[in-house]
Backbone as JSON, one array per atom type, in Angstrom:
{
  "sequence": "MPIYGYVCNKCGHRFETLLYANETANCPSCQSTDLDQQLSLIAKPAKAGPDVPMCDGAGGCGRCSPDLCA",
  "N": [[161.53, 132.89, 84.45], [161.24, 130.34, 82.25], [163.64, 128.54, 80.05], [162.9, 127.02, 77.11], [163.6, 124.2, 75.05], [163.21, 123.37, 71.61], [162.39, 121.41, 68.64], [161.63, 121.85, 65.16], [158.82, 120.93, 63.61], [158.3, 121.13, 60.72], [161.0, 122.14, 59.47], [162.88, 120.85, 60.9], [164.87, 122.37, 62.26], [166.54, 122.93, 65.19], [166.26, 124.61, 68.34], [166.46, 126.87, 71.17], [164.39, 128.98, 73.39], [163.34, 131.71, 75.3], [160.43, 132.3, 76.91], [157.7, 134.34, 77.7], [154.96, 134.67, 79.87], [152.01, 133.54, 78.17], [153.01, 133.39, 75.64], [153.73, 132.26, 72.47], [155.87, 130.05, 70.85], [157.75, 130.39, 67.85], [159.74, 128.88, 64.96], [162.85, 129.91, 64.32], [163.89, 129.94, 61.73], [161.68, 129.08, 59.87], [159.6, 130.09, 60.72], [157.37, 128.3, 61.63], [154.92, 127.4, 63.88], [154.53, 124.81, 64.46], [155.56, 122.68, 66.65], [157.83, 120.62, 68.45], [158.17, 120.37, 71.92], [161.47, 119.92, 73.85], [163.19, 118.44, 76.43], [164.69, 120.59, 78.4], [167.97, 121.09, 79.89], [169.2, 122.22, 82.72], [171.99, 123.83, 83.25], [175.22, 123.8, 85.61], [176.6, 126.67, 86.42], [179.66, 127.71, 84.64], [183.24, 127.63, 85.59], [184.92, 130.57, 85.65], [188.01, 132.08, 84.15], [191.39, 132.4, 83.03], [191.96, 129.9, 81.77], [189.75, 128.56, 81.02], [187.94, 127.84, 78.07], [185.93, 129.66, 76.04], [182.47, 129.8, 74.9], [182.3, 129.47, 71.37], [180.06, 129.64, 69.72], [180.22, 128.25, 67.49], [180.63, 125.6, 67.98], [183.4, 125.09, 68.53], [184.3, 125.13, 70.96], [184.22, 122.93, 72.32], [182.42, 122.11, 73.95], [179.89, 121.97, 73.19], [177.87, 120.86, 70.23], [178.15, 121.91, 66.97], [175.37, 122.18, 65.97], [173.98, 122.7, 68.35], [174.74, 124.83, 68.84], [174.1, 126.74, 67.11]],
  "CA": [[161.22, 132.37, 83.34], [162.13, 128.83, 81.82], [164.17, 128.52, 78.72], [162.48, 125.83, 76.39], [164.15, 123.69, 73.9], [162.16, 123.06, 70.59], [162.58, 121.0, 67.21], [160.47, 122.38, 64.43], [158.47, 119.67, 62.57], [158.45, 121.77, 59.37], [162.2, 122.27, 58.83], [164.09, 120.28, 61.52], [165.65, 123.29, 62.93], [166.34, 122.66, 66.74], [166.47, 126.05, 68.93], [165.95, 127.23, 72.53], [163.92, 130.36, 73.2], [162.76, 131.91, 76.39], [159.19, 132.6, 76.62], [157.04, 135.02, 78.72], [153.52, 134.14, 80.03], [151.01, 133.59, 77.32], [153.61, 133.6, 74.46], [154.0, 131.03, 71.66], [157.09, 129.7, 70.46], [157.96, 129.85, 66.63], [160.9, 128.57, 64.54], [163.54, 131.14, 63.86], [164.14, 129.56, 60.57], [160.66, 129.18, 58.82], [158.1, 130.75, 61.51], [156.26, 127.56, 61.81], [154.58, 126.87, 65.08], [154.5, 123.27, 64.44], [157.25, 122.35, 67.25], [158.06, 119.83, 69.78], [159.17, 120.76, 73.11], [162.06, 119.11, 74.16], [163.56, 118.77, 77.7], [165.95, 121.64, 78.48], [168.47, 120.97, 81.08], [169.77, 123.46, 83.23], [173.61, 123.71, 83.38], [175.64, 124.31, 86.54], [177.71, 127.83, 85.85], [181.16, 127.31, 84.73], [184.33, 128.5, 86.43], [185.63, 131.63, 84.84], [189.27, 132.04, 84.24], [191.71, 132.42, 81.46], [192.16, 128.61, 81.01], [188.61, 128.13, 80.67], [187.47, 128.3, 76.7], [184.29, 130.5, 75.89], [181.74, 129.16, 73.8], [182.43, 130.55, 70.16], [178.82, 129.8, 68.9], [180.09, 127.27, 66.43], [180.95, 124.35, 68.59], [184.67, 125.01, 68.54], [184.42, 125.14, 72.43], [184.2, 121.39, 72.69], [181.26, 121.79, 75.05], [178.8, 121.37, 72.47], [178.21, 120.68, 68.68], [177.74, 123.34, 65.79], [174.17, 122.36, 65.63], [173.13, 123.13, 69.34], [175.3, 126.2, 69.31], [173.36, 127.9, 66.43]],
  "C": [[162.09, 131.27, 82.84], [162.66, 129.35, 80.36], [163.76, 126.93, 78.2], [163.39, 125.47, 75.26], [163.05, 123.11, 72.82], [163.03, 122.21, 69.15], [161.29, 121.36, 66.5], [160.06, 121.22, 63.61], [158.17, 119.95, 61.14], [159.79, 121.35, 58.95], [163.35, 121.42, 59.44], [164.85, 121.16, 62.28], [165.59, 123.09, 64.49], [166.91, 124.05, 67.37], [165.86, 125.82, 70.34], [165.41, 128.75, 72.43], [163.32, 130.66, 74.82], [161.44, 132.72, 76.31], [158.59, 133.33, 77.99], [155.71, 134.34, 78.76], [152.75, 134.52, 78.71], [151.75, 133.85, 75.8], [153.68, 132.45, 73.98], [155.31, 130.99, 70.94], [157.04, 129.55, 68.71], [159.27, 129.73, 66.04], [161.38, 129.73, 63.85], [163.76, 131.08, 62.32], [162.93, 129.9, 59.64], [159.51, 129.71, 59.69], [157.32, 129.94, 61.8], [156.13, 127.51, 63.41], [154.32, 125.72, 65.53], [155.5, 122.72, 65.05], [156.76, 121.55, 68.26], [159.03, 120.35, 70.76], [159.86, 119.75, 73.45], [162.57, 119.49, 75.77], [164.91, 119.72, 77.68], [166.53, 121.47, 79.99], [169.2, 122.08, 81.54], [171.32, 123.05, 83.69], [174.14, 124.24, 84.71], [176.68, 125.52, 85.92], [179.09, 127.48, 85.91], [181.96, 128.24, 85.18], [184.7, 129.45, 85.34], [187.19, 131.4, 84.97], [189.96, 131.97, 82.95], [192.17, 130.9, 81.0], [190.69, 127.82, 80.61], [188.01, 128.57, 79.39], [186.12, 128.74, 76.86], [183.84, 129.77, 74.78], [181.97, 130.11, 72.49], [181.24, 130.61, 69.22], [178.98, 128.62, 67.76], [180.57, 125.71, 66.75], [182.38, 124.05, 68.75], [185.18, 125.25, 70.01], [184.91, 123.81, 72.98], [183.09, 121.16, 73.77], [180.09, 121.61, 74.47], [179.02, 121.14, 71.14], [177.54, 121.81, 68.02], [176.33, 123.19, 65.87], [173.35, 122.68, 66.76], [173.65, 124.62, 69.45], [174.58, 127.46, 68.32], [171.99, 128.36, 66.82]]
}
């Protein structure tokens, strides 16, 4: 099952979601279905260990920006 990235044409919110067969995505912020599907890249799994920072969901890990973690 692929994960798709979207940008909402109504409110501009960016998000990713997992869709099952015959499901339609909707914006988690405004519930609109007027969305532009974005290219979603698949990342190589990160190495685990005590010196590898975990994503805090707010962009503090340094691996992504806060608007992409939300």
